Every structure is written in C-alpha cells, then in structure tokens.
Amino acid sequence: RMALTIQCAVRGWASRRAFGARAVGSEGRKLNAAALALQAWCFLNTNARHKPLQRYWRRQREASATRIACAYRCHLARREVWGQVFDARAIEGVRRVQAVWRGHLARLSIPYRRRVMASVLKKRACLRIQCAWRVRGAVERFRRAWRVEEEAQVIRVQARRAREAAAASVLQARARRVW
C-alpha cells in the first residue's frame, strides 16, 4: 500500500511538473501554483477532504432526525385521532344502547299507560254521567217545584176568586135583604 501511495504521489508530482513546464506565461504559472497549493492542502489536510462529507452526513442525520420526529408526531396524531374516533364510536354505541333501552322501557310501559288512560277515561265518563244524572234530577225537581208552584198559584187564585165570589154573594145577600 505504501508503495502504491508513494507511486501515486510521484506520478502526480511528475505530471504537475510537466504541466507547469508547459504552462505559458506568468498567469498560467499563477493558476497552476494556486491549483497545486489547493491540491496539496486537500491532500495533506484530511479534515478538509472530509468536511464536505461530514457536512453532507450531518445534513442527512438532521433530515433523518426531522423525518423520524415528523413520523412520530404523525403517529401520535393518528393515535389521538383514532382515540377520538373510537370515543365517537363508543359514544354512538352507548347512544344506540340507550335508545334501545328507552324503547324497551316505553314498550313495557305501554300497557300500564293504557290502563292508566282507561282509568282516567272511566273516571271522566263516570263524572259526566254523574253530572248528567244530577242535572237531570235537578231539572226534574225544578220542574216539579214549578208545577207545584203553578198548582199552588192556581189554588190561590181559585181560593181568592172563591173568597171574592163568597164575599160578593154575601154582599148581594145583604143587599137583597136591605131592599
């Protein structure tokens, strides 16, 4: 390995030297010298070679961490939403059970309610019949009392007429006697 590394370094040095000899003018030599300096610096300074890679991998790690955090937050959000969906489903199930139970109780209470309504209707009917009977009795008593009063009035009128007739006949008899 060392031999290969030395061989590569010597070949690079030889090619740079050959290129430098062929370079034209001072501008070319300056550019060549700058390139040589940069190459030497990168070759000798391993950190300089690795820094771009380190930056790349650091960015990759940060992006991966961001992706993992995002995925975890999505997981938590989905779990929370699933809990809410489950809660909604559970609430809907409870509502259905309550509705069924209320319907069951209502169906059970229908005969009782019918008996209560029948009893209420019977009581109302009894009250109406009693009221009608009492009104009829009161009307009969009133008519009877009216008839009795009319008969009493007739008897009073007849008695008064009889008294008047008797008084008139007494007066006529007295008047006949006097004459």
mmCIF file with all atom_site columns, C-alpha atoms in Angstrom:
data_model
loop_
_atom_site.group_PDB
_atom_site.id
_atom_site.type_symbol
_atom_site.label_atom_id
_atom_site.label_alt_id
_atom_site.label_comp_id
_atom_site.label_asym_id
_atom_site.label_entity_id
_atom_site.label_seq_id
_atom_site.pdbx_PDB_ins_code
_atom_site.Cartn_x
_atom_site.Cartn_y
_atom_site.Cartn_z
_atom_site.occupancy
_atom_site.B_iso_or_equiv
_atom_site.pdbx_formal_charge
_atom_site.auth_seq_id
_atom_site.auth_comp_id
_atom_site.auth_asym_id
_atom_site.auth_atom_id
_atom_site.pdbx_PDB_model_num
ATOM 1   C CA . ARG A 1 1   ? 0.000    0.000  0.000   1.00 0.00 ? 1   ARG A CA 1
ATOM 2   C CA . MET A 1 2   ? 2.710    2.405  0.918   1.00 0.00 ? 2   MET A CA 1
ATOM 3   C CA . ALA A 1 3   ? 4.419    1.705  -2.376  1.00 0.00 ? 3   ALA A CA 1
ATOM 4   C CA . LEU A 1 4   ? 1.206    2.465  -4.257  1.00 0.00 ? 4   LEU A CA 1
ATOM 5   C CA . THR A 1 5   ? 0.689    5.690  -2.315  1.00 0.00 ? 5   THR A CA 1
ATOM 6   C CA . ILE A 1 6   ? 4.274    6.789  -2.983  1.00 0.00 ? 6   ILE A CA 1
ATOM 7   C CA . GLN A 1 7   ? 3.939    5.826  -6.633  1.00 0.00 ? 7   GLN A CA 1
ATOM 8   C CA . CYS A 1 8   ? 0.714    7.880  -6.974  1.00 0.00 ? 8   CYS A CA 1
ATOM 9   C CA . ALA A 1 9   ? 2.297    10.862 -5.256  1.00 0.00 ? 9   ALA A CA 1
ATOM 10  C CA . VAL A 1 10  ? 5.371    10.708 -7.519  1.00 0.00 ? 10  VAL A CA 1
ATOM 11  C CA . ARG A 1 11  ? 3.270    10.392 -10.678 1.00 0.00 ? 11  ARG A CA 1
ATOM 12  C CA . GLY A 1 12  ? 1.098    13.342 -9.554  1.00 0.00 ? 12  GLY A CA 1
ATOM 13  C CA . TRP A 1 13  ? 4.220    15.385 -8.820  1.00 0.00 ? 13  TRP A CA 1
ATOM 14  C CA . ALA A 1 14  ? 5.734    14.474 -12.190 1.00 0.00 ? 14  ALA A CA 1
ATOM 15  C CA . SER A 1 15  ? 2.594    15.336 -14.118 1.00 0.00 ? 15  SER A CA 1
ATOM 16  C CA . ARG A 1 16  ? 2.233    18.638 -12.297 1.00 0.00 ? 16  ARG A CA 1
ATOM 17  C CA . ARG A 1 17  ? 5.843    19.439 -13.047 1.00 0.00 ? 17  ARG A CA 1
ATOM 18  C CA . ALA A 1 18  ? 5.383    18.543 -16.697 1.00 0.00 ? 18  ALA A CA 1
ATOM 19  C CA . PHE A 1 19  ? 2.189    20.644 -16.849 1.00 0.00 ? 19  PHE A CA 1
ATOM 20  C CA . GLY A 1 20  ? 3.935    23.536 -15.094 1.00 0.00 ? 20  GLY A CA 1
ATOM 21  C CA . ALA A 1 21  ? 6.757    23.397 -17.641 1.00 0.00 ? 21  ALA A CA 1
ATOM 22  C CA . ARG A 1 22  ? 4.257    23.571 -20.469 1.00 0.00 ? 22  ARG A CA 1
ATOM 23  C CA . ALA A 1 23  ? 2.220    26.422 -18.878 1.00 0.00 ? 23  ALA A CA 1
ATOM 24  C CA . VAL A 1 24  ? 2.526    29.625 -20.812 1.00 0.00 ? 24  VAL A CA 1
ATOM 25  C CA . GLY A 1 25  ? 3.290    32.947 -19.176 1.00 0.00 ? 25  GLY A CA 1
ATOM 26  C CA . SER A 1 26  ? 3.029    34.183 -15.635 1.00 0.00 ? 26  SER A CA 1
ATOM 27  C CA . GLU A 1 27  ? -0.799   33.878 -15.499 1.00 0.00 ? 27  GLU A CA 1
ATOM 28  C CA . GLY A 1 28  ? -0.677   30.209 -16.221 1.00 0.00 ? 28  GLY A CA 1
ATOM 29  C CA . ARG A 1 29  ? 2.048    29.702 -13.648 1.00 0.00 ? 29  ARG A CA 1
ATOM 30  C CA . LYS A 1 30  ? -0.009   31.559 -11.023 1.00 0.00 ? 30  LYS A CA 1
ATOM 31  C CA . LEU A 1 31  ? -3.121   29.479 -11.728 1.00 0.00 ? 31  LEU A CA 1
ATOM 32  C CA . ASN A 1 32  ? -1.014   26.367 -11.775 1.00 0.00 ? 32  ASN A CA 1
ATOM 33  C CA . ALA A 1 33  ? 0.591    27.335 -8.475  1.00 0.00 ? 33  ALA A CA 1
ATOM 34  C CA . ALA A 1 34  ? -2.859   28.010 -6.938  1.00 0.00 ? 34  ALA A CA 1
ATOM 35  C CA . ALA A 1 35  ? -4.145   24.659 -8.137  1.00 0.00 ? 35  ALA A CA 1
ATOM 36  C CA . LEU A 1 36  ? -1.022   22.981 -6.799  1.00 0.00 ? 36  LEU A CA 1
ATOM 37  C CA . ALA A 1 37  ? -1.450   24.702 -3.453  1.00 0.00 ? 37  ALA A CA 1
ATOM 38  C CA . LEU A 1 38  ? -5.111   23.657 -3.280  1.00 0.00 ? 38  LEU A CA 1
ATOM 39  C CA . GLN A 1 39  ? -4.315   20.094 -4.231  1.00 0.00 ? 39  GLN A CA 1
ATOM 40  C CA . ALA A 1 40  ? -1.506   19.924 -1.706  1.00 0.00 ? 40  ALA A CA 1
ATOM 41  C CA . TRP A 1 41  ? -3.666   21.399 1.000   1.00 0.00 ? 41  TRP A CA 1
ATOM 42  C CA . CYS A 1 42  ? -6.511   18.935 0.271   1.00 0.00 ? 42  CYS A CA 1
ATOM 43  C CA . PHE A 1 43  ? -4.078   16.030 0.060   1.00 0.00 ? 43  PHE A CA 1
ATOM 44  C CA . LEU A 1 44  ? -2.284   16.870 3.257   1.00 0.00 ? 44  LEU A CA 1
ATOM 45  C CA . ASN A 1 45  ? -5.292   18.177 5.238   1.00 0.00 ? 45  ASN A CA 1
ATOM 46  C CA . THR A 1 46  ? -7.584   15.176 5.629   1.00 0.00 ? 46  THR A CA 1
ATOM 47  C CA . ASN A 1 47  ? -10.137  17.213 7.571   1.00 0.00 ? 47  ASN A CA 1
ATOM 48  C CA . ALA A 1 48  ? -10.542  19.481 4.573   1.00 0.00 ? 48  ALA A CA 1
ATOM 49  C CA . ARG A 1 49  ? -11.310  16.469 2.406   1.00 0.00 ? 49  ARG A CA 1
ATOM 50  C CA . HIS A 1 50  ? -13.761  15.077 4.906   1.00 0.00 ? 50  HIS A CA 1
ATOM 51  C CA . LYS A 1 51  ? -15.532  18.315 5.850   1.00 0.00 ? 51  LYS A CA 1
ATOM 52  C CA . PRO A 1 52  ? -17.862  18.346 2.818   1.00 0.00 ? 52  PRO A CA 1
ATOM 53  C CA . LEU A 1 53  ? -18.672  14.716 3.516   1.00 0.00 ? 53  LEU A CA 1
ATOM 54  C CA . GLN A 1 54  ? -19.152  15.494 7.186   1.00 0.00 ? 54  GLN A CA 1
ATOM 55  C CA . ARG A 1 55  ? -21.438  18.380 6.283   1.00 0.00 ? 55  ARG A CA 1
ATOM 56  C CA . TYR A 1 56  ? -23.378  16.117 3.907   1.00 0.00 ? 56  TYR A CA 1
ATOM 57  C CA . TRP A 1 57  ? -23.787  13.364 6.501   1.00 0.00 ? 57  TRP A CA 1
ATOM 58  C CA . ARG A 1 58  ? -24.669  15.887 9.232   1.00 0.00 ? 58  ARG A CA 1
ATOM 59  C CA . ARG A 1 59  ? -27.404  17.272 6.962   1.00 0.00 ? 59  ARG A CA 1
ATOM 60  C CA . GLN A 1 60  ? -28.532  13.723 6.252   1.00 0.00 ? 60  GLN A CA 1
ATOM 61  C CA . ARG A 1 61  ? -28.665  12.936 10.004  1.00 0.00 ? 61  ARG A CA 1
ATOM 62  C CA . GLU A 1 62  ? -30.596  16.148 10.704  1.00 0.00 ? 62  GLU A CA 1
ATOM 63  C CA . ALA A 1 63  ? -33.010  15.423 7.860   1.00 0.00 ? 63  ALA A CA 1
ATOM 64  C CA . SER A 1 64  ? -33.401  11.849 9.114   1.00 0.00 ? 64  SER A CA 1
ATOM 65  C CA . ALA A 1 65  ? -33.999  13.067 12.665  1.00 0.00 ? 65  ALA A CA 1
ATOM 66  C CA . THR A 1 66  ? -36.549  15.542 11.322  1.00 0.00 ? 66  THR A CA 1
ATOM 67  C CA . ARG A 1 67  ? -38.247  12.785 9.333   1.00 0.00 ? 67  ARG A CA 1
ATOM 68  C CA . ILE A 1 68  ? -38.283  10.476 12.361  1.00 0.00 ? 68  ILE A CA 1
ATOM 69  C CA . ALA A 1 69  ? -39.682  13.242 14.596  1.00 0.00 ? 69  ALA A CA 1
ATOM 70  C CA . CYS A 1 70  ? -42.290  14.064 11.955  1.00 0.00 ? 70  CYS A CA 1
ATOM 71  C CA . ALA A 1 71  ? -43.239  10.414 11.594  1.00 0.00 ? 71  ALA A CA 1
ATOM 72  C CA . TYR A 1 72  ? -43.519  10.078 15.383  1.00 0.00 ? 72  TYR A CA 1
ATOM 73  C CA . ARG A 1 73  ? -45.684  13.204 15.622  1.00 0.00 ? 73  ARG A CA 1
ATOM 74  C CA . CYS A 1 74  ? -47.866  11.810 12.823  1.00 0.00 ? 74  CYS A CA 1
ATOM 75  C CA . HIS A 1 75  ? -48.075  8.536  14.727  1.00 0.00 ? 75  HIS A CA 1
ATOM 76  C CA . LEU A 1 76  ? -49.137  10.366 17.899  1.00 0.00 ? 76  LEU A CA 1
ATOM 77  C CA . ALA A 1 77  ? -51.672  12.446 15.978  1.00 0.00 ? 77  ALA A CA 1
ATOM 78  C CA . ARG A 1 78  ? -53.107  9.331  14.318  1.00 0.00 ? 78  ARG A CA 1
ATOM 79  C CA . ARG A 1 79  ? -53.309  7.587  17.680  1.00 0.00 ? 79  ARG A CA 1
ATOM 80  C CA . GLU A 1 80  ? -55.067  10.587 19.201  1.00 0.00 ? 80  GLU A CA 1
ATOM 81  C CA . VAL A 1 81  ? -57.485  10.841 16.285  1.00 0.00 ? 81  VAL A CA 1
ATOM 82  C CA . TRP A 1 82  ? -58.067  7.090  16.479  1.00 0.00 ? 82  TRP A CA 1
ATOM 83  C CA . GLY A 1 83  ? -58.880  7.554  20.153  1.00 0.00 ? 83  GLY A CA 1
ATOM 84  C CA . GLN A 1 84  ? -61.333  10.280 19.231  1.00 0.00 ? 84  GLN A CA 1
ATOM 85  C CA . VAL A 1 85  ? -62.834  8.110  16.504  1.00 0.00 ? 85  VAL A CA 1
ATOM 86  C CA . PHE A 1 86  ? -63.038  5.248  18.962  1.00 0.00 ? 86  PHE A CA 1
ATOM 87  C CA . ASP A 1 87  ? -64.612  7.585  21.507  1.00 0.00 ? 87  ASP A CA 1
ATOM 88  C CA . ALA A 1 88  ? -67.116  8.736  18.868  1.00 0.00 ? 88  ALA A CA 1
ATOM 89  C CA . ARG A 1 89  ? -67.876  5.120  18.006  1.00 0.00 ? 89  ARG A CA 1
ATOM 90  C CA . ALA A 1 90  ? -68.219  4.236  21.675  1.00 0.00 ? 90  ALA A CA 1
ATOM 91  C CA . ILE A 1 91  ? -70.477  7.225  22.261  1.00 0.00 ? 91  ILE A CA 1
ATOM 92  C CA . GLU A 1 92  ? -72.578  6.252  19.255  1.00 0.00 ? 92  GLU A CA 1
ATOM 93  C CA . GLY A 1 93  ? -72.788  2.704  20.611  1.00 0.00 ? 93  GLY A CA 1
ATOM 94  C CA . VAL A 1 94  ? -73.844  3.997  24.019  1.00 0.00 ? 94  VAL A CA 1
ATOM 95  C CA . ARG A 1 95  ? -76.477  6.189  22.369  1.00 0.00 ? 95  ARG A CA 1
ATOM 96  C CA . ARG A 1 96  ? -77.833  3.202  20.477  1.00 0.00 ? 96  ARG A CA 1
ATOM 97  C CA . VAL A 1 97  ? -77.944  1.075  23.620  1.00 0.00 ? 97  VAL A CA 1
ATOM 98  C CA . GLN A 1 98  ? -79.723  3.882  25.466  1.00 0.00 ? 98  GLN A CA 1
ATOM 99  C CA . ALA A 1 99  ? -82.205  4.291  22.623  1.00 0.00 ? 99  ALA A CA 1
ATOM 100 C CA . VAL A 1 100 ? -82.906  0.563  22.576  1.00 0.00 ? 100 VAL A CA 1
ATOM 101 C CA . TRP A 1 101 ? -83.304  0.510  26.362  1.00 0.00 ? 101 TRP A CA 1
ATOM 102 C CA . ARG A 1 102 ? -85.623  3.528  26.317  1.00 0.00 ? 102 ARG A CA 1
ATOM 103 C CA . GLY A 1 103 ? -87.667  1.910  23.562  1.00 0.00 ? 103 GLY A CA 1
ATOM 104 C CA . HIS A 1 104 ? -87.828  -1.309 25.568  1.00 0.00 ? 104 HIS A CA 1
ATOM 105 C CA . LEU A 1 105 ? -88.975  0.569  28.668  1.00 0.00 ? 105 LEU A CA 1
ATOM 106 C CA . ALA A 1 106 ? -91.508  2.508  26.617  1.00 0.00 ? 106 ALA A CA 1
ATOM 107 C CA . ARG A 1 107 ? -92.889  -0.714 25.176  1.00 0.00 ? 107 ARG A CA 1
ATOM 108 C CA . LEU A 1 108 ? -93.084  -2.180 28.665  1.00 0.00 ? 108 LEU A CA 1
ATOM 109 C CA . SER A 1 109 ? -94.881  0.888  29.978  1.00 0.00 ? 109 SER A CA 1
ATOM 110 C CA . ILE A 1 110 ? -97.468  0.966  27.166  1.00 0.00 ? 110 ILE A CA 1
ATOM 111 C CA . PRO A 1 111 ? -99.899  -1.478 28.877  1.00 0.00 ? 111 PRO A CA 1
ATOM 112 C CA . TYR A 1 112 ? -99.518  0.418  32.150  1.00 0.00 ? 112 TYR A CA 1
ATOM 113 C CA . ARG A 1 113 ? -100.153 3.711  30.370  1.00 0.00 ? 113 ARG A CA 1
ATOM 114 C CA . ARG A 1 114 ? -103.163 2.188  28.623  1.00 0.00 ? 114 ARG A CA 1
ATOM 115 C CA . ARG A 1 115 ? -104.564 1.049  31.981  1.00 0.00 ? 115 ARG A CA 1
ATOM 116 C CA . VAL A 1 116 ? -103.960 4.490  33.458  1.00 0.00 ? 116 VAL A CA 1
ATOM 117 C CA . MET A 1 117 ? -105.591 6.194  30.458  1.00 0.00 ? 117 MET A CA 1
ATOM 118 C CA . ALA A 1 118 ? -108.520 3.778  30.589  1.00 0.00 ? 118 ALA A CA 1
ATOM 119 C CA . SER A 1 119 ? -108.925 4.525  34.291  1.00 0.00 ? 119 SER A CA 1
ATOM 120 C CA . VAL A 1 120 ? -108.771 8.268  33.621  1.00 0.00 ? 120 VAL A CA 1
ATOM 121 C CA . LEU A 1 121 ? -111.304 7.922  30.801  1.00 0.00 ? 121 LEU A CA 1
ATOM 122 C CA . LYS A 1 122 ? -113.587 5.820  33.028  1.00 0.00 ? 122 LYS A CA 1
ATOM 123 C CA . LYS A 1 123 ? -113.378 8.432  35.773  1.00 0.00 ? 123 LYS A CA 1
ATOM 124 C CA . ARG A 1 124 ? -114.176 11.185 33.275  1.00 0.00 ? 124 ARG A CA 1
ATOM 125 C CA . ALA A 1 125 ? -117.080 9.170  31.887  1.00 0.00 ? 125 ALA A CA 1
ATOM 126 C CA . CYS A 1 126 ? -118.362 8.500  35.421  1.00 0.00 ? 126 CYS A CA 1
ATOM 127 C CA . LEU A 1 127 ? -118.136 12.199 36.250  1.00 0.00 ? 127 LEU A CA 1
ATOM 128 C CA . ARG A 1 128 ? -120.007 13.112 33.077  1.00 0.00 ? 128 ARG A CA 1
ATOM 129 C CA . ILE A 1 129 ? -122.700 10.545 33.770  1.00 0.00 ? 129 ILE A CA 1
ATOM 130 C CA . GLN A 1 130 ? -122.977 11.721 37.378  1.00 0.00 ? 130 GLN A CA 1
ATOM 131 C CA . CYS A 1 131 ? -123.162 15.342 36.253  1.00 0.00 ? 131 CYS A CA 1
ATOM 132 C CA . ALA A 1 132 ? -125.799 14.500 33.639  1.00 0.00 ? 132 ALA A CA 1
ATOM 133 C CA . TRP A 1 133 ? -127.796 12.491 36.207  1.00 0.00 ? 133 TRP A CA 1
ATOM 134 C CA . ARG A 1 134 ? -127.562 15.235 38.793  1.00 0.00 ? 134 ARG A CA 1
ATOM 135 C CA . VAL A 1 135 ? -128.566 17.869 36.248  1.00 0.00 ? 135 VAL A CA 1
ATOM 136 C CA . ARG A 1 136 ? -131.496 15.717 35.152  1.00 0.00 ? 136 ARG A CA 1
ATOM 137 C CA . GLY A 1 137 ? -132.546 15.265 38.791  1.00 0.00 ? 137 GLY A CA 1
ATOM 138 C CA . ALA A 1 138 ? -132.192 18.985 39.450  1.00 0.00 ? 138 ALA A CA 1
ATOM 139 C CA . VAL A 1 139 ? -134.215 19.808 36.342  1.00 0.00 ? 139 VAL A CA 1
ATOM 140 C CA . GLU A 1 140 ? -136.905 17.322 37.427  1.00 0.00 ? 140 GLU A CA 1
ATOM 141 C CA . ARG A 1 141 ? -137.023 18.813 40.922  1.00 0.00 ? 141 ARG A CA 1
ATOM 142 C CA . PHE A 1 142 ? -137.161 22.291 39.432  1.00 0.00 ? 142 PHE A CA 1
ATOM 143 C CA . ARG A 1 143 ? -139.992 21.310 37.063  1.00 0.00 ? 143 ARG A CA 1
ATOM 144 C CA . ARG A 1 144 ? -141.818 19.557 39.884  1.00 0.00 ? 144 ARG A CA 1
ATOM 145 C CA . ALA A 1 145 ? -141.376 22.584 42.105  1.00 0.00 ? 145 ALA A CA 1
ATOM 146 C CA . TRP A 1 146 ? -142.518 24.793 39.222  1.00 0.00 ? 146 TRP A CA 1
ATOM 147 C CA . ARG A 1 147 ? -145.614 22.633 38.713  1.00 0.00 ? 147 ARG A CA 1
ATOM 148 C CA . VAL A 1 148 ? -146.311 22.649 42.442  1.00 0.00 ? 148 VAL A CA 1
ATOM 149 C CA . GLU A 1 149 ? -145.897 26.402 42.482  1.00 0.00 ? 149 GLU A CA 1
ATOM 150 C CA . GLU A 1 150 ? -148.190 26.736 39.461  1.00 0.00 ? 150 GLU A CA 1
ATOM 151 C CA . GLU A 1 151 ? -150.771 24.483 41.107  1.00 0.00 ? 151 GLU A CA 1
ATOM 152 C CA . ALA A 1 152 ? -150.435 26.440 44.339  1.00 0.00 ? 152 ALA A CA 1
ATOM 153 C CA . GLN A 1 153 ? -150.877 29.654 42.361  1.00 0.00 ? 153 GLN A CA 1
ATOM 154 C CA . VAL A 1 154 ? -153.932 28.191 40.657  1.00 0.00 ? 154 VAL A CA 1
ATOM 155 C CA . ILE A 1 155 ? -155.312 27.112 44.046  1.00 0.00 ? 155 ILE A CA 1
ATOM 156 C CA . ARG A 1 156 ? -154.584 30.573 45.482  1.00 0.00 ? 156 ARG A CA 1
ATOM 157 C CA . VAL A 1 157 ? -156.254 32.231 42.530  1.00 0.00 ? 157 VAL A CA 1
ATOM 158 C CA . GLN A 1 158 ? -159.237 29.880 42.841  1.00 0.00 ? 158 GLN A CA 1
ATOM 159 C CA . ALA A 1 159 ? -159.376 30.482 46.600  1.00 0.00 ? 159 ALA A CA 1
ATOM 160 C CA . ARG A 1 160 ? -159.187 34.227 46.080  1.00 0.00 ? 160 ARG A CA 1
ATOM 161 C CA . ARG A 1 161 ? -161.872 34.024 43.415  1.00 0.00 ? 161 ARG A CA 1
ATOM 162 C CA . ALA A 1 162 ? -163.905 31.813 45.706  1.00 0.00 ? 162 ALA A CA 1
ATOM 163 C CA . ARG A 1 163 ? -163.453 34.293 48.553  1.00 0.00 ? 163 ARG A CA 1
ATOM 164 C CA . GLU A 1 164 ? -164.291 37.142 46.246  1.00 0.00 ? 164 GLU A CA 1
ATOM 165 C CA . ALA A 1 165 ? -167.305 35.232 44.942  1.00 0.00 ? 165 ALA A CA 1
ATOM 166 C CA . ALA A 1 166 ? -168.349 34.392 48.514  1.00 0.00 ? 166 ALA A CA 1
ATOM 167 C CA . ALA A 1 167 ? -167.865 37.991 49.588  1.00 0.00 ? 167 ALA A CA 1
ATOM 168 C CA . ALA A 1 168 ? -169.818 39.146 46.570  1.00 0.00 ? 168 ALA A CA 1
ATOM 169 C CA . SER A 1 169 ? -172.588 36.697 47.306  1.00 0.00 ? 169 SER A CA 1
ATOM 170 C CA . VAL A 1 170 ? -172.642 37.811 50.978  1.00 0.00 ? 170 VAL A CA 1
ATOM 171 C CA . LEU A 1 171 ? -172.816 41.399 49.848  1.00 0.00 ? 171 LEU A CA 1
ATOM 172 C CA . GLN A 1 172 ? -175.539 40.563 47.340  1.00 0.00 ? 172 GLN A CA 1
ATOM 173 C CA . ALA A 1 173 ? -177.447 38.674 50.004  1.00 0.00 ? 173 ALA A CA 1
ATOM 174 C CA . ARG A 1 174 ? -177.171 41.596 52.384  1.00 0.00 ? 174 ARG A CA 1
ATOM 175 C CA . ALA A 1 175 ? -178.132 43.943 49.666  1.00 0.00 ? 175 ALA A CA 1
ATOM 176 C CA . ARG A 1 176 ? -181.216 41.869 48.874  1.00 0.00 ? 176 ARG A CA 1
ATOM 177 C CA . ARG A 1 177 ? -182.167 41.857 52.457  1.00 0.00 ? 177 ARG A CA 1
ATOM 178 C CA . VAL A 1 178 ? -181.911 45.507 52.762  1.00 0.00 ? 178 VAL A CA 1
ATOM 179 C CA . TRP A 1 179 ? -184.144 46.165 49.845  1.00 0.00 ? 179 TRP A CA 1
#
